[in-house]
Every structure is written in structure tokens, then in C-alpha cells.
mmCIF file of N, CA, C and O in Angstrom:
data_model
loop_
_atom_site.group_PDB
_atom_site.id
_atom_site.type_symbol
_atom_site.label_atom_id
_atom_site.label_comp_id
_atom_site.label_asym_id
_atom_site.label_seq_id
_atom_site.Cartn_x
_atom_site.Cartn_y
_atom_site.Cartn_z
ATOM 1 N N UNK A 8 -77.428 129.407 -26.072
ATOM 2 C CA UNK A 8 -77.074 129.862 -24.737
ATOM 3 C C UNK A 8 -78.197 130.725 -24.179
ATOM 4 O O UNK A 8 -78.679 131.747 -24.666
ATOM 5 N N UNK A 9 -78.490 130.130 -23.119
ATOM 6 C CA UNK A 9 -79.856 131.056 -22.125
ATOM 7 C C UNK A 9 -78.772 132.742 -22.151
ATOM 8 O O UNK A 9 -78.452 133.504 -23.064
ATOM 9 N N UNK A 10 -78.562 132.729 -20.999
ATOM 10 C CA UNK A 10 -77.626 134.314 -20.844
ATOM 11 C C UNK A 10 -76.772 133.953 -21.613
ATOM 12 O O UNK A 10 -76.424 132.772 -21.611
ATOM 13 N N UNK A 11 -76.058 135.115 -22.700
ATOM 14 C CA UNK A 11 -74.690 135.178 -22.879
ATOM 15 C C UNK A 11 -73.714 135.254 -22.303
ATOM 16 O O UNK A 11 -72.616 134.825 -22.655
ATOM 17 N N UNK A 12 -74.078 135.991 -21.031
ATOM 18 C CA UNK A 12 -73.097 136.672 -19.826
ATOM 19 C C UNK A 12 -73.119 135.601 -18.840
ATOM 20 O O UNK A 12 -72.326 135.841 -17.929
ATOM 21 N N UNK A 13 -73.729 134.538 -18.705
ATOM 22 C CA UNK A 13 -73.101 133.780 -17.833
ATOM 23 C C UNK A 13 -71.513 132.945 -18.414
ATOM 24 O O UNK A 13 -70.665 132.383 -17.721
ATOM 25 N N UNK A 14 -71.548 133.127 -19.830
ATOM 26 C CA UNK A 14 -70.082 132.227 -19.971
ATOM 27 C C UNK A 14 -69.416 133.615 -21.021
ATOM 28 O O UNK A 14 -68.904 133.551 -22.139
ATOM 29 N N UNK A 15 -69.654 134.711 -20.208
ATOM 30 C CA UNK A 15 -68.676 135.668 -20.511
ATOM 31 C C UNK A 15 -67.478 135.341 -19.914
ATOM 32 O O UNK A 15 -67.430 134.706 -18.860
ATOM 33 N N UNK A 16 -66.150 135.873 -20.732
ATOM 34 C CA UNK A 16 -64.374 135.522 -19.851
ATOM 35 C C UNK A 16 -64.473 136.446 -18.586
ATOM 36 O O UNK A 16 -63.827 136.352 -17.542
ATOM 37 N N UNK A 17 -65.423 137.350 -18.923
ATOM 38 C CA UNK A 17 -64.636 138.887 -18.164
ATOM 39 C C UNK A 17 -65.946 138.193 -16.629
ATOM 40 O O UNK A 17 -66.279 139.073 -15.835
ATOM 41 N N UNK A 18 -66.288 137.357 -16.480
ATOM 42 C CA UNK A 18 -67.505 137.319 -15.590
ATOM 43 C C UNK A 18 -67.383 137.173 -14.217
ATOM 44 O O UNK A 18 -68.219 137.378 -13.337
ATOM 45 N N UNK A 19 -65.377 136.507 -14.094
ATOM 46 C CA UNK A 19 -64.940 136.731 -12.657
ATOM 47 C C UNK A 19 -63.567 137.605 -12.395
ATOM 48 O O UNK A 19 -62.783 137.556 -11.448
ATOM 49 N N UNK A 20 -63.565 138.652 -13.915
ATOM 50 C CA UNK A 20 -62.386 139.521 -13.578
ATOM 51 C C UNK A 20 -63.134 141.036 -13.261
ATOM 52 O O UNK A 20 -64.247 141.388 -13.652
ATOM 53 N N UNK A 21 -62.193 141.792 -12.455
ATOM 54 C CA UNK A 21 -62.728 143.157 -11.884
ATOM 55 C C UNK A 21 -63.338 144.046 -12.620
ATOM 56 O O UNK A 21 -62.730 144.576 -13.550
ATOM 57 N N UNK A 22 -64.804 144.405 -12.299
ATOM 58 C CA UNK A 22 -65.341 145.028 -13.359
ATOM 59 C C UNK A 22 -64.467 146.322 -14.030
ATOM 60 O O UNK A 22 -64.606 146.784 -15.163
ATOM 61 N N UNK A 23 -63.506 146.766 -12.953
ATOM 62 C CA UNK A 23 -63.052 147.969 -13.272
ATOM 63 C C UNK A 23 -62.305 148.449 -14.724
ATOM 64 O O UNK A 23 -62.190 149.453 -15.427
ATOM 65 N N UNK A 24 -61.818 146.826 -14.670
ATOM 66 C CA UNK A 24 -60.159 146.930 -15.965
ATOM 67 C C UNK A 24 -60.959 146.739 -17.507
ATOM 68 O O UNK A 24 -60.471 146.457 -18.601
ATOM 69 N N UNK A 25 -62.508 147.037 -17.078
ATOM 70 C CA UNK A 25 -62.918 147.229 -18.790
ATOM 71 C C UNK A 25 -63.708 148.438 -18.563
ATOM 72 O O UNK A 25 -64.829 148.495 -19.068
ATOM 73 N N UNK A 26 -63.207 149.534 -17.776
ATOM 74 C CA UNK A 26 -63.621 150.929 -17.783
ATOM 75 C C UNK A 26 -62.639 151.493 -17.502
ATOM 76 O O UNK A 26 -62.482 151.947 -16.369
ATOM 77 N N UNK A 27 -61.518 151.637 -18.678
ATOM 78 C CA UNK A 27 -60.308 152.540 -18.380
ATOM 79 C C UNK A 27 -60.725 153.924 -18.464
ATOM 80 O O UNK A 27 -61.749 154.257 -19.058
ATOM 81 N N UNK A 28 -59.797 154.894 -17.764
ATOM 82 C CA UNK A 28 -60.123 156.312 -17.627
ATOM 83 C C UNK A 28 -59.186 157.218 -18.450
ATOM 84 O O UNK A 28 -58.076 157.567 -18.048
ATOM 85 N N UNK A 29 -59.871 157.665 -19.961
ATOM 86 C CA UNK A 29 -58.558 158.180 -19.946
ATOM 87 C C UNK A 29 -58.324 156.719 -21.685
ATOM 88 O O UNK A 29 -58.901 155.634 -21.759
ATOM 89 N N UNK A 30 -57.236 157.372 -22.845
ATOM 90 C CA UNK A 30 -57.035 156.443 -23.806
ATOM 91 C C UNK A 30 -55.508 156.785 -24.236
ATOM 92 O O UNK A 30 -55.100 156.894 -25.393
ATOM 93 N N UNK A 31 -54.658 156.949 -22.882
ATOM 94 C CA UNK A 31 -52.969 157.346 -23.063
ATOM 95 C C UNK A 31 -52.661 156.500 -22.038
ATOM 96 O O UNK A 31 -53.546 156.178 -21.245
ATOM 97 N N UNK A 32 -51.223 155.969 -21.895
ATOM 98 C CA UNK A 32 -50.739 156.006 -20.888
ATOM 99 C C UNK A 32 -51.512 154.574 -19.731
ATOM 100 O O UNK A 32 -52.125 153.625 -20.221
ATOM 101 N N UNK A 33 -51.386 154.669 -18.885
ATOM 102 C CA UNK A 33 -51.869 152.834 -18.445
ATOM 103 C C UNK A 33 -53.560 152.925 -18.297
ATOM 104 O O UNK A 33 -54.106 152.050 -17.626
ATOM 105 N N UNK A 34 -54.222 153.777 -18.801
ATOM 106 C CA UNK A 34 -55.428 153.345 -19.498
ATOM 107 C C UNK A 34 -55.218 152.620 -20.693
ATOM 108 O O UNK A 34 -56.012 151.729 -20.996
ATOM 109 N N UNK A 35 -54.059 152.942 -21.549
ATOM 110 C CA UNK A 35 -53.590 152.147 -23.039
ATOM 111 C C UNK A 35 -53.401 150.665 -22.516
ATOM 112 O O UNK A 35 -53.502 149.625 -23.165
ATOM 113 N N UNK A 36 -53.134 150.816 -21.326
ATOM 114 C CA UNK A 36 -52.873 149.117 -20.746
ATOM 115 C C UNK A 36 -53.548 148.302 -20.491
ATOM 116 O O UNK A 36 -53.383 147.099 -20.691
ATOM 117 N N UNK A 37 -54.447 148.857 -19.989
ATOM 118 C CA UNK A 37 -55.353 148.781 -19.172
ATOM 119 C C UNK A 37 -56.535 148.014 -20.413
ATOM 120 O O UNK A 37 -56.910 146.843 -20.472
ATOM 121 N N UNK A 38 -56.860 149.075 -21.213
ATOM 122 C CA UNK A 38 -57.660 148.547 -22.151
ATOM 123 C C UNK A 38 -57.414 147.246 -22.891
ATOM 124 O O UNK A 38 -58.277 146.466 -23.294
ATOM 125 N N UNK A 39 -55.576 147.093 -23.050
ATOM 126 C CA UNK A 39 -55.251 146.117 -24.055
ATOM 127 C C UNK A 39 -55.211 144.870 -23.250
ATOM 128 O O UNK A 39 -55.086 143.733 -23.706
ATOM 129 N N UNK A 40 -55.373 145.324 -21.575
ATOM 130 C CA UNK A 40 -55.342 143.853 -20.716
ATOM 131 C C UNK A 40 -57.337 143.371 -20.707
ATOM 132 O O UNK A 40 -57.687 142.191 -20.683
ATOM 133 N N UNK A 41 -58.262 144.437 -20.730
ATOM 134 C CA UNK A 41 -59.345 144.209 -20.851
ATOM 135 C C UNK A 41 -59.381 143.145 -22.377
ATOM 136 O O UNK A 41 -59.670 141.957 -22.517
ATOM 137 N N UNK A 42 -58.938 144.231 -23.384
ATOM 138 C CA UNK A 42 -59.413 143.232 -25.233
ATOM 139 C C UNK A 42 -58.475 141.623 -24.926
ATOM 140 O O UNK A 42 -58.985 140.705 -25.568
ATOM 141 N N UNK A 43 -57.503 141.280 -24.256
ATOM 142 C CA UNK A 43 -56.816 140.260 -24.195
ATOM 143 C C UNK A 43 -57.574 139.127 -23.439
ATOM 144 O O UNK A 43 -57.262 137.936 -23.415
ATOM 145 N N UNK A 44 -58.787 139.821 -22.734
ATOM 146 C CA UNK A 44 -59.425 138.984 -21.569
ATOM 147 C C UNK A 44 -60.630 138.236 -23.066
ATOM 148 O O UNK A 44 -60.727 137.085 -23.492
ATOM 149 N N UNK A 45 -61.484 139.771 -23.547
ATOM 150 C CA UNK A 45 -61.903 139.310 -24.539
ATOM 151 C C UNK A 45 -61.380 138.471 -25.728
ATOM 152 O O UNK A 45 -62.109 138.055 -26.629
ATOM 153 N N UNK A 46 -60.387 138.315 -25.665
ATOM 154 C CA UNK A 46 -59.890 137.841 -27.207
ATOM 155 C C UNK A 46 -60.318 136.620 -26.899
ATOM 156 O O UNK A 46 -61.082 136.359 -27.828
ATOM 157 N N UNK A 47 -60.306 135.622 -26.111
ATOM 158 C CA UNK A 47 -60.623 134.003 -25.571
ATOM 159 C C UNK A 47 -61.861 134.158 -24.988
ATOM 160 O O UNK A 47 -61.656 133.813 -23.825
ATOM 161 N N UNK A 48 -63.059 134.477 -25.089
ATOM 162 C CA UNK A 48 -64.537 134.811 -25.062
ATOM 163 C C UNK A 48 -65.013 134.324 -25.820
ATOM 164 O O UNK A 48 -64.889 134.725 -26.977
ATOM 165 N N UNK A 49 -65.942 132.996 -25.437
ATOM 166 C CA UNK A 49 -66.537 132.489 -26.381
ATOM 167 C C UNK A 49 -68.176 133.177 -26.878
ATOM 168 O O UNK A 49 -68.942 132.833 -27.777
ATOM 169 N N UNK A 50 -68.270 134.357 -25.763
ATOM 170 C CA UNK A 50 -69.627 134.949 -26.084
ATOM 171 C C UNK A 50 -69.262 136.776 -26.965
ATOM 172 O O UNK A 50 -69.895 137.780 -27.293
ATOM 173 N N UNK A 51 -68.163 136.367 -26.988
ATOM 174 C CA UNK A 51 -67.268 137.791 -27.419
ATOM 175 C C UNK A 51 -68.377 138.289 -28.785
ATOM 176 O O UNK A 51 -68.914 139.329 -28.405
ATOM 177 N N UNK A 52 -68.741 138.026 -29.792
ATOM 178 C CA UNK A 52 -69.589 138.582 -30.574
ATOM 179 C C UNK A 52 -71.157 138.832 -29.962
ATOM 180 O O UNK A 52 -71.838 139.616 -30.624
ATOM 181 N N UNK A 53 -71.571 138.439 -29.170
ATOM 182 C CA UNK A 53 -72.783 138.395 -28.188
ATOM 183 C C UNK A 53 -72.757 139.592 -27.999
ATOM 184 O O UNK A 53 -73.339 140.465 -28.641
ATOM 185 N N UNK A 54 -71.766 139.743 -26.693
ATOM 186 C CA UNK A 54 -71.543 141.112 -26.519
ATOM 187 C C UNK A 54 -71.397 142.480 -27.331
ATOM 188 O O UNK A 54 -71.795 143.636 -27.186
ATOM 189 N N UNK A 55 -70.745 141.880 -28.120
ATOM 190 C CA UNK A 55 -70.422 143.122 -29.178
ATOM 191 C C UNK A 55 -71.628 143.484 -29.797
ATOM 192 O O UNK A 55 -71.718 144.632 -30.232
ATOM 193 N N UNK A 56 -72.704 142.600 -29.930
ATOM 194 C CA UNK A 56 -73.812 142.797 -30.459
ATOM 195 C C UNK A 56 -74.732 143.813 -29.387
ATOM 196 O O UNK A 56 -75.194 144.914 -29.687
ATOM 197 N N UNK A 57 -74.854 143.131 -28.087
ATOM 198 C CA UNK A 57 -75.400 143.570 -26.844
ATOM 199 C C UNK A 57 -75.107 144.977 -27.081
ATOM 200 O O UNK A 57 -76.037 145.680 -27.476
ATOM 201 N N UNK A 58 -73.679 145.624 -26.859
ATOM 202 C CA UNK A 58 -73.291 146.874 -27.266
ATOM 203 C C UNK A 58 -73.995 147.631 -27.994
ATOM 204 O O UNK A 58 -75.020 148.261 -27.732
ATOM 205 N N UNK A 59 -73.229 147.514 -29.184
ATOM 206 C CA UNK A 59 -73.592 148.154 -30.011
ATOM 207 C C UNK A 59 -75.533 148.193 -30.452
ATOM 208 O O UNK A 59 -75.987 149.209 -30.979
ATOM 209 N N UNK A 60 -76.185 147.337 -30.232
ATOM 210 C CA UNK A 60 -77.466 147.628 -30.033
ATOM 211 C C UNK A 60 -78.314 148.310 -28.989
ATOM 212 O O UNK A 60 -79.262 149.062 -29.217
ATOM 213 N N UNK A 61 -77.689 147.825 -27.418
ATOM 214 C CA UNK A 61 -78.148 148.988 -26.342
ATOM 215 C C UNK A 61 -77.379 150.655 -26.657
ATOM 216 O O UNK A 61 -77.876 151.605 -26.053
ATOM 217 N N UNK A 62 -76.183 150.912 -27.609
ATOM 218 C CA UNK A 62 -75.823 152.291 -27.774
ATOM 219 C C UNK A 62 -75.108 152.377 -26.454
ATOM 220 O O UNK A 62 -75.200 153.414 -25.797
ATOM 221 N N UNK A 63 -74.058 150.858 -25.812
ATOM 222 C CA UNK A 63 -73.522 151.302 -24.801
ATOM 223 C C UNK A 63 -72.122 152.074 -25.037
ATOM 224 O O UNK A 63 -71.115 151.419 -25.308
ATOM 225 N N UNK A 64 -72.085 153.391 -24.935
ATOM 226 C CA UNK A 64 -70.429 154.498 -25.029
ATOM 227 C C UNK A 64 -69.400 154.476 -24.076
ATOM 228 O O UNK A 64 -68.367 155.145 -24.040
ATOM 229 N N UNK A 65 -69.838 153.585 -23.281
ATOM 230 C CA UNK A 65 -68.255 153.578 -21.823
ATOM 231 C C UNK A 65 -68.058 152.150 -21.736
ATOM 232 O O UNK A 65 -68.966 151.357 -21.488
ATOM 233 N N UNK A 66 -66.667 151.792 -21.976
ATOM 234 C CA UNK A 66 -66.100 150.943 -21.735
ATOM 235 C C UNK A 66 -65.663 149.953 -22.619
ATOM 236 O O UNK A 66 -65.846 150.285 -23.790
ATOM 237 N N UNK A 67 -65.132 148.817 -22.467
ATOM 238 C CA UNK A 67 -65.149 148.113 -23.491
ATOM 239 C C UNK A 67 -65.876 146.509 -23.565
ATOM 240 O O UNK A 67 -65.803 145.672 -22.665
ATOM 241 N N UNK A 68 -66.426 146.379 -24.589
ATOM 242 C CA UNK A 68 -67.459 145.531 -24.561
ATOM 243 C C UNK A 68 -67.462 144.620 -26.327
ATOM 244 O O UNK A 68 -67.686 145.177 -27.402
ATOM 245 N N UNK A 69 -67.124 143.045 -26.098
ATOM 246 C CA UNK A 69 -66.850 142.768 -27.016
ATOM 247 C C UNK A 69 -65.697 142.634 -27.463
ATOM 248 O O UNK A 69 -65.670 142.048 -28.545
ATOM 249 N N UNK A 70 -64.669 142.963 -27.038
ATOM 250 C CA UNK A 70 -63.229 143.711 -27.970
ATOM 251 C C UNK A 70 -63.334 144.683 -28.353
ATOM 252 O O UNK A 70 -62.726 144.767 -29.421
ATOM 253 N N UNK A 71 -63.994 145.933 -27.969
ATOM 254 C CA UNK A 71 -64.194 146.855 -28.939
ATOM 255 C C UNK A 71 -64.013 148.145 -27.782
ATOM 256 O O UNK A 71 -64.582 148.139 -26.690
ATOM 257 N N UNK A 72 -63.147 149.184 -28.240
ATOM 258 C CA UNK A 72 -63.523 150.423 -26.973
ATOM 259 C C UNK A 72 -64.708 150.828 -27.644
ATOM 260 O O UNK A 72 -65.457 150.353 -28.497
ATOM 261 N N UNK A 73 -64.607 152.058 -26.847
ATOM 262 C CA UNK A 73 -65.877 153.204 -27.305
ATOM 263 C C UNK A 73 -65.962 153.582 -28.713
ATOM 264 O O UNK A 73 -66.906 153.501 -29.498
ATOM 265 N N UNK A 74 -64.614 154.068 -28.879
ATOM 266 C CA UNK A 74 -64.404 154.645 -30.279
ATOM 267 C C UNK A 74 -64.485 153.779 -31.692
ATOM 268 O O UNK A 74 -64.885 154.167 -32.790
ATOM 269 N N UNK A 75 -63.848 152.160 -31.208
ATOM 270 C CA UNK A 75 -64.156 151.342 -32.139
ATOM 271 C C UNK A 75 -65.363 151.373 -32.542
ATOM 272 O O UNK A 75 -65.598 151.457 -33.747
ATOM 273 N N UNK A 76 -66.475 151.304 -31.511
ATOM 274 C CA UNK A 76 -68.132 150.779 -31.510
ATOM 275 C C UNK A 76 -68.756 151.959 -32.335
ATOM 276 O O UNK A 76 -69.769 151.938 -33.033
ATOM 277 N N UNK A 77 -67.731 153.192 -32.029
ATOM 278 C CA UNK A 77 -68.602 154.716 -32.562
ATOM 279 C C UNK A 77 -68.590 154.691 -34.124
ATOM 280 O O UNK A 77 -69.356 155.246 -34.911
ATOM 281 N N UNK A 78 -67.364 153.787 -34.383
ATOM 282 C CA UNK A 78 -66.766 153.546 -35.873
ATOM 283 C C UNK A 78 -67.832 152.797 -36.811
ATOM 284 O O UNK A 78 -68.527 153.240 -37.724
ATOM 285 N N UNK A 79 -67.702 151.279 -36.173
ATOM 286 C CA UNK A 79 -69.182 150.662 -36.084
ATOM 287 C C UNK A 79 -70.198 151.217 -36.606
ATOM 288 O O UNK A 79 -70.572 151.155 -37.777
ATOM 289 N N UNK A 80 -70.540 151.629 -35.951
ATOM 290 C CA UNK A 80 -71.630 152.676 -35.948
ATOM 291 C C UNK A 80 -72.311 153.195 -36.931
ATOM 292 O O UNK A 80 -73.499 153.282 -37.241
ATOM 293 N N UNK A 81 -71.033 153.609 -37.472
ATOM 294 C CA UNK A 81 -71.033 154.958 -38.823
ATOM 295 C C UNK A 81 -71.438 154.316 -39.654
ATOM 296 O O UNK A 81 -72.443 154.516 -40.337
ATOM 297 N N UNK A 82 -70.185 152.868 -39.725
ATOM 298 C CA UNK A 82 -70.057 152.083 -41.095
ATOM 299 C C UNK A 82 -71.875 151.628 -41.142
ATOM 300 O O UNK A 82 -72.780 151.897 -41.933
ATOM 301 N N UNK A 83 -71.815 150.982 -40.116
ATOM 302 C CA UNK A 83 -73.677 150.431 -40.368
ATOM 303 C C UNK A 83 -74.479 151.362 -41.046
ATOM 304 O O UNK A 83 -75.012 151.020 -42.102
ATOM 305 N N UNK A 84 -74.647 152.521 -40.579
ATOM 306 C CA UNK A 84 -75.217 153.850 -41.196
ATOM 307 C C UNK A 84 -75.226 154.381 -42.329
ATOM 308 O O UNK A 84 -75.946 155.264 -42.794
ATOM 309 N N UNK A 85 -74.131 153.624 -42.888
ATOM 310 C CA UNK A 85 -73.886 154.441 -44.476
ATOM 311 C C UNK A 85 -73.730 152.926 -45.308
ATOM 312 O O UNK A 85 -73.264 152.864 -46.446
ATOM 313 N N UNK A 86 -74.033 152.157 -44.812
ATOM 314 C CA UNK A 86 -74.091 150.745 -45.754
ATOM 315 C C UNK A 86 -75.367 151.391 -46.006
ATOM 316 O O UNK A 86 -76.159 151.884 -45.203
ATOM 317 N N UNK A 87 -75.441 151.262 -47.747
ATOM 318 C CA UNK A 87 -76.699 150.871 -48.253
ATOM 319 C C UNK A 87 -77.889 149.742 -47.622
ATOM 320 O O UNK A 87 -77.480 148.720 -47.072
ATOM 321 N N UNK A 88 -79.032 149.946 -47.718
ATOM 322 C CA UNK A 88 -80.221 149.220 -47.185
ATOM 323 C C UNK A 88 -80.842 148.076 -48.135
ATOM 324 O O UNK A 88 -81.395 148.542 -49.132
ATOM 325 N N UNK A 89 -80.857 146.993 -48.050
ATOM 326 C CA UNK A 89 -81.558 145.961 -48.976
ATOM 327 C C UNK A 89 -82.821 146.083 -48.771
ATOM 328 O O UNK A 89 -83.454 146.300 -47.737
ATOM 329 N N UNK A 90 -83.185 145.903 -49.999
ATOM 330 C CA UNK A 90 -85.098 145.366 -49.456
ATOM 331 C C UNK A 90 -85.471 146.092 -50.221
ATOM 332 O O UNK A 90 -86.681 146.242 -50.391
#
């Protein structure tokens, strides 16, 4: 695939509903209507990659909120290194 993001799911839904404000209450909705858009994304690991390599912290990207990606993160960090 040239762009990933041209056959992203989320590519003709409102950018808004994958920048909930807020992780209570219909941001909780909000987010789980964003990961539901992702769940049928055929570029859904693309992204998640995109993410987590630009160090993007707002929103959700991939299936993943912020906090998932921060999780991510860690785990990569403390895996032992081959080579």
C-alpha cells in the first residue's frame, strides 16, 4: 500500500470521535465508538505502528488510546535487546 491512510476506516468519519476529552463518562463512549470504527481497519496495525513511532499522546490511533500506547511503550523498553 502507497499511503496507509488512504484505506484507513476512520478516513470519512469525523475527525473529532477519535479525540475524546476526558476517559469517564461519554468520552468512555466515545472512545469505544472510535476502537469499533478501528476494529474493521484493514490498515489498523499501520497505524498503530505510525503512532507509536511518531510518539503520537492524543487520541486514538490504531485501536489503542493514549494510555494503551504509553503501556506499549514501557513493554518495548524493558524487552531485552537481541544482537
Amino acid at each position: 500500500m502507497d499511503n496507509w491512510r488512504d484505506h484507513a476506516a476512520c478516513r470519512h468519519e469525523d475527525p473529532d470521535l477519535f479525540f475524546p476529552i476526558g476517559t469517564t463518562g461519554p468520552a468512555q463512549v466515545q472512545t469505544e465508538q472510535a476502537k469499533a470504527v478501528c476494529g474493521h481497519c484493514p490498515v489498523r496495525e499501520q497505524c498503530l505502528e505510525w503512532a507509536l513511532g511518531s510518539g503520537e499522546i492524543i487520541g486514538i490511533w490504531g485501536g489503542t488510546t493514549e494510555l494503551e500506547r504509553r503501556s506499549l511503550r514501557r513493554r518495548a523498553r524493558s524487552r531485552p535487546r537481541s544482537g
